[in-house]
Amino acid sequence: MDGNGRWAKARGMPRVAGHRAGAKAVRRCIEAAIDQGVEWLTLFAFSSENWRRPEGEVMELTGLLRQYLRSEVADLTKNGVRFRVIGDRERFSPDLRAELEAAESKTAAGTRLNLTLALSYGGRSEIVAAARAMAEAAQSGAIDIRDLDEEGFARFLSTAAMPDPDLLIRTSGERRLSNFLLWQCAYAELVFMDVLWPDFDAAHLAAALAEFSRRERRYGARVT
Ligand code: FPP
């Protein structure tokens, strides 16, 4: 969800104002996803690298997250949204972790939209953690390493319960993956949009979905 900082700067406002506007865009995007029939939506809200931002900004971001959970979980539950978190949640304070867990259990019955927030998330460290867990499972005899295939490995990732993304939307004109769902995006269609995240709305989502529907997906196979 890039572009919060630039959105604020363009208005002579502090970065936090951009993040606040970004949180409103999160709400708008979830509503739009439900309206447009999207069943899985994963938002990259905080990367493992984002911890290196100034302490004040990190505090503002975790504060916004806390505020978001307190104000939105009731509506998420009512609207059939199932909330999940991927990423290294151990780095957050115990009380925020407890709020994240509470949001996950309160929304567990949701079936309309699966909303995942990637928090303190990094694709490479997720793959390393999965490899470590897999090695431990092999060592303990729970799996036979010779039987392991891609599907078996994916079961050790934090996204084990989720389908791979079909579409990855990157806002604000950046054209990188930035360590997001590296394994899972192997066949994702990438759509890059110049819109800054706080301005992202239902029309942008519809445009990205329309672009996706025009793509021909071959998964490496040749179509004659
Ligand atoms: C990237 O923009 C955005 C972030 C690092 C934080 C994203 C957070 C939110 C959208 C709000 C809080 C989230 C929730 C779920 C309540 P940037 O700061 O890198 O902006 P720039 O690319 O213009 O510098």
PDB file of N, CA and C and ligand atoms in Angstrom, residues 1-7 15 18-24 26 43-47 50 53 57 61 64-66 68-69 117 119 172 174 196-197, ligand 1:
ATOM      1  N   MET A   1       0.848  -1.186   0.000  1.00  0.00           N
ATOM      2  CA  MET A   1       0.000   0.000   0.000  1.00  0.00           C
ATOM      3  C   MET A   1       0.881   1.232   0.000  1.00  0.00           C
ATOM      4  N   ASP A   2       1.607   1.437  -1.126  1.00  0.00           N
ATOM      5  CA  ASP A   2       2.573   2.547  -1.141  1.00  0.00           C
ATOM      6  C   ASP A   2       1.963   3.870  -1.520  1.00  0.00           C
ATOM      7  N   GLY A   3       2.626   4.888  -1.039  1.00  0.00           N
ATOM      8  CA  GLY A   3       2.303   6.239  -1.475  1.00  0.00           C
ATOM      9  C   GLY A   3       1.740   7.114  -0.374  1.00  0.00           C
ATOM     10  N   ASN A   4       1.607   6.576   0.829  1.00  0.00           N
ATOM     11  CA  ASN A   4       1.057   7.371   1.942  1.00  0.00           C
ATOM     12  C   ASN A   4       1.918   8.606   2.205  1.00  0.00           C
ATOM     13  N   GLY A   5       3.229   8.388   2.253  1.00  0.00           N
ATOM     14  CA  GLY A   5       4.149   9.486   2.551  1.00  0.00           C
ATOM     15  C   GLY A   5       4.078  10.560   1.478  1.00  0.00           C
ATOM     16  N   ARG A   6       4.102  10.132   0.209  1.00  0.00           N
ATOM     17  CA  ARG A   6       4.059  11.103  -0.893  1.00  0.00           C
ATOM     18  C   ARG A   6       2.730  11.846  -0.938  1.00  0.00           C
ATOM     19  N   TRP A   7       1.663  11.146  -0.601  1.00  0.00           N
ATOM     20  CA  TRP A   7       0.322  11.764  -0.575  1.00  0.00           C
ATOM     21  C   TRP A   7       0.321  12.905   0.445  1.00  0.00           C
ATOM     22  N   ARG A  15       3.781  12.761   7.543  1.00  0.00           N
ATOM     23  CA  ARG A  15       3.585  11.412   6.983  1.00  0.00           C
ATOM     24  C   ARG A  15       2.413  10.692   7.630  1.00  0.00           C
ATOM     25  N   GLY A  18      -0.769  10.880   5.979  1.00  0.00           N
ATOM     26  CA  GLY A  18      -0.865   9.968   4.832  1.00  0.00           C
ATOM     27  C   GLY A  18      -1.257   8.574   5.282  1.00  0.00           C
ATOM     28  N   HIS A  19      -0.692   8.130   6.407  1.00  0.00           N
ATOM     29  CA  HIS A  19      -1.038   6.791   6.906  1.00  0.00           C
ATOM     30  C   HIS A  19      -2.503   6.757   7.368  1.00  0.00           C
ATOM     31  N   ARG A  20      -2.962   7.870   7.968  1.00  0.00           N
ATOM     32  CA  ARG A  20      -4.381   7.919   8.388  1.00  0.00           C
ATOM     33  C   ARG A  20      -5.294   7.819   7.169  1.00  0.00           C
ATOM     34  N   ALA A  21      -4.943   8.569   6.124  1.00  0.00           N
ATOM     35  CA  ALA A  21      -5.736   8.500   4.888  1.00  0.00           C
ATOM     36  C   ALA A  21      -5.620   7.093   4.294  1.00  0.00           C
ATOM     37  N   GLY A  22      -4.458   6.481   4.466  1.00  0.00           N
ATOM     38  CA  GLY A  22      -4.250   5.114   3.976  1.00  0.00           C
ATOM     39  C   GLY A  22      -5.156   4.130   4.697  1.00  0.00           C
ATOM     40  N   ALA A  23      -5.363   4.354   5.997  1.00  0.00           N
ATOM     41  CA  ALA A  23      -6.247   3.458   6.764  1.00  0.00           C
ATOM     42  C   ALA A  23      -7.689   3.590   6.256  1.00  0.00           C
ATOM     43  N   LYS A  24      -8.081   4.817   5.860  1.00  0.00           N
ATOM     44  CA  LYS A  24      -9.435   4.987   5.291  1.00  0.00           C
ATOM     45  C   LYS A  24      -9.543   4.252   3.951  1.00  0.00           C
ATOM     46  N   VAL A  26      -8.014   1.581   3.236  1.00  0.00           N
ATOM     47  CA  VAL A  26      -8.119   0.146   3.551  1.00  0.00           C
ATOM     48  C   VAL A  26      -9.601  -0.218   3.681  1.00  0.00           C
ATOM     49  N   LEU A  43      -3.394  -7.535   2.194  1.00  0.00           N
ATOM     50  CA  LEU A  43      -2.846  -6.175   2.170  1.00  0.00           C
ATOM     51  C   LEU A  43      -1.494  -6.156   2.870  1.00  0.00           C
ATOM     52  N   PHE A  44      -0.493  -5.604   2.185  1.00  0.00           N
ATOM     53  CA  PHE A  44       0.847  -5.513   2.768  1.00  0.00           C
ATOM     54  C   PHE A  44       0.897  -4.209   3.575  1.00  0.00           C
ATOM     55  N   ALA A  45       0.661  -4.342   4.885  1.00  0.00           N
ATOM     56  CA  ALA A  45       0.511  -3.156   5.731  1.00  0.00           C
ATOM     57  C   ALA A  45       1.819  -2.751   6.399  1.00  0.00           C
ATOM     58  N   PHE A  46       2.709  -3.713   6.641  1.00  0.00           N
ATOM     59  CA  PHE A  46       3.946  -3.396   7.372  1.00  0.00           C
ATOM     60  C   PHE A  46       4.976  -4.472   7.048  1.00  0.00           C
ATOM     61  N   SER A  47       6.072  -4.060   6.431  1.00  0.00           N
ATOM     62  CA  SER A  47       7.071  -5.069   6.047  1.00  0.00           C
ATOM     63  C   SER A  47       8.081  -5.263   7.175  1.00  0.00           C
ATOM     64  N   ASN A  50      10.124  -2.333   7.478  1.00  0.00           N
ATOM     65  CA  ASN A  50       9.520  -1.090   7.998  1.00  0.00           C
ATOM     66  C   ASN A  50       9.907  -0.797   9.452  1.00  0.00           C
ATOM     67  N   ARG A  53      12.124   2.211  10.094  1.00  0.00           N
ATOM     68  CA  ARG A  53      11.649   3.608   9.998  1.00  0.00           C
ATOM     69  C   ARG A  53      11.806   4.287  11.366  1.00  0.00           C
ATOM     70  N   GLU A  57       7.343   7.059  13.674  1.00  0.00           N
ATOM     71  CA  GLU A  57       6.466   6.596  12.594  1.00  0.00           C
ATOM     72  C   GLU A  57       5.987   5.168  12.860  1.00  0.00           C
ATOM     73  N   LEU A  61       2.150   3.964  13.201  1.00  0.00           N
ATOM     74  CA  LEU A  61       1.579   2.871  12.400  1.00  0.00           C
ATOM     75  C   LEU A  61       0.955   1.791  13.285  1.00  0.00           C
ATOM     76  N   LEU A  64      -2.232   3.158  14.634  1.00  0.00           N
ATOM     77  CA  LEU A  64      -3.319   3.135  13.639  1.00  0.00           C
ATOM     78  C   LEU A  64      -3.911   1.731  13.507  1.00  0.00           C
ATOM     79  N   LEU A  65      -3.020   0.743  13.567  1.00  0.00           N
ATOM     80  CA  LEU A  65      -3.468  -0.642  13.463  1.00  0.00           C
ATOM     81  C   LEU A  65      -4.393  -0.994  14.636  1.00  0.00           C
ATOM     82  N   ARG A  66      -3.950  -0.593  15.814  1.00  0.00           N
ATOM     83  CA  ARG A  66      -4.746  -0.845  17.022  1.00  0.00           C
ATOM     84  C   ARG A  66      -6.117  -0.174  16.909  1.00  0.00           C
ATOM     85  N   TYR A  68      -7.593   0.718  14.180  1.00  0.00           N
ATOM     86  CA  TYR A  68      -8.345   0.057  13.119  1.00  0.00           C
ATOM     87  C   TYR A  68      -9.065  -1.178  13.671  1.00  0.00           C
ATOM     88  N   LEU A  69      -8.327  -1.981  14.444  1.00  0.00           N
ATOM     89  CA  LEU A  69      -8.929  -3.212  14.987  1.00  0.00           C
ATOM     90  C   LEU A  69     -10.106  -2.859  15.897  1.00  0.00           C
ATOM     91  N   LEU A 117      -3.903  -9.445   6.623  1.00  0.00           N
ATOM     92  CA  LEU A 117      -2.952  -8.331   6.740  1.00  0.00           C
ATOM     93  C   LEU A 117      -1.563  -8.925   6.874  1.00  0.00           C
ATOM     94  N   LEU A 119       1.832  -8.309   8.220  1.00  0.00           N
ATOM     95  CA  LEU A 119       2.376  -7.398   9.236  1.00  0.00           C
ATOM     96  C   LEU A 119       3.739  -7.899   9.676  1.00  0.00           C
ATOM     97  N   SER A 172       1.267   3.454  -6.511  1.00  0.00           N
ATOM     98  CA  SER A 172       2.209   4.582  -6.433  1.00  0.00           C
ATOM     99  C   SER A 172       3.342   4.529  -7.454  1.00  0.00           C
ATOM    100  N   GLU A 174       5.483   2.243  -8.142  1.00  0.00           N
ATOM    101  CA  GLU A 174       6.627   1.355  -7.897  1.00  0.00           C
ATOM    102  C   GLU A 174       6.449   0.099  -8.753  1.00  0.00           C
ATOM    103  N   LEU A 196      -1.624   6.874  -5.735  1.00  0.00           N
ATOM    104  CA  LEU A 196      -1.060   6.761  -4.379  1.00  0.00           C
ATOM    105  C   LEU A 196      -2.094   6.046  -3.514  1.00  0.00           C
ATOM    106  N   TRP A 197      -1.632   5.187  -2.601  1.00  0.00           N
ATOM    107  CA  TRP A 197      -2.564   4.342  -1.856  1.00  0.00           C
ATOM    108  C   TRP A 197      -3.747   5.112  -1.225  1.00  0.00           C
TER     109      TRP A 197
HETATM  110  C1  FPP B   1       3.757   2.650   2.546  1.00  0.00           C
HETATM  111  O1  FPP B   1       3.712   4.024   2.191  1.00  0.00           O
HETATM  112  C2  FPP B   1       2.813   2.381   3.604  1.00  0.00           C
HETATM  113  C3  FPP B   1       3.132   1.868   4.812  1.00  0.00           C
HETATM  114  C4  FPP B   1       4.509   1.536   5.203  1.00  0.00           C
HETATM  115  C5  FPP B   1       2.108   1.656   5.834  1.00  0.00           C
HETATM  116  C6  FPP B   1       0.766   1.218   5.340  1.00  0.00           C
HETATM  117  C7  FPP B   1      -0.215   1.529   6.393  1.00  0.00           C
HETATM  118  C8  FPP B   1      -1.483   1.915   6.197  1.00  0.00           C
HETATM  119  C9  FPP B   1      -2.116   1.923   4.874  1.00  0.00           C
HETATM  120  C10 FPP B   1      -2.342   2.371   7.330  1.00  0.00           C
HETATM  121  C11 FPP B   1      -2.475   1.428   8.468  1.00  0.00           C
HETATM  122  C12 FPP B   1      -2.946   0.092   8.076  1.00  0.00           C
HETATM  123  C13 FPP B   1      -4.033  -0.498   8.609  1.00  0.00           C
HETATM  124  C14 FPP B   1      -4.395  -1.863   8.180  1.00  0.00           C
HETATM  125  C15 FPP B   1      -4.907   0.180   9.573  1.00  0.00           C
HETATM  126  P1  FPP B   1       4.979   4.881   2.440  1.00  0.00           P
HETATM  127  O2  FPP B   1       4.942   5.408   3.832  1.00  0.00           O
HETATM  128  O3  FPP B   1       6.187   4.083   2.100  1.00  0.00           O
HETATM  129  O4  FPP B   1       4.771   6.074   1.443  1.00  0.00           O
HETATM  130  P2  FPP B   1       5.784   6.579   0.341  1.00  0.00           P
HETATM  131  O5  FPP B   1       6.044   5.397  -0.551  1.00  0.00           O
HETATM  132  O6  FPP B   1       5.038   7.658  -0.360  1.00  0.00           O
HETATM  133  O7  FPP B   1       6.986   7.068   1.082  1.00  0.00           O
END
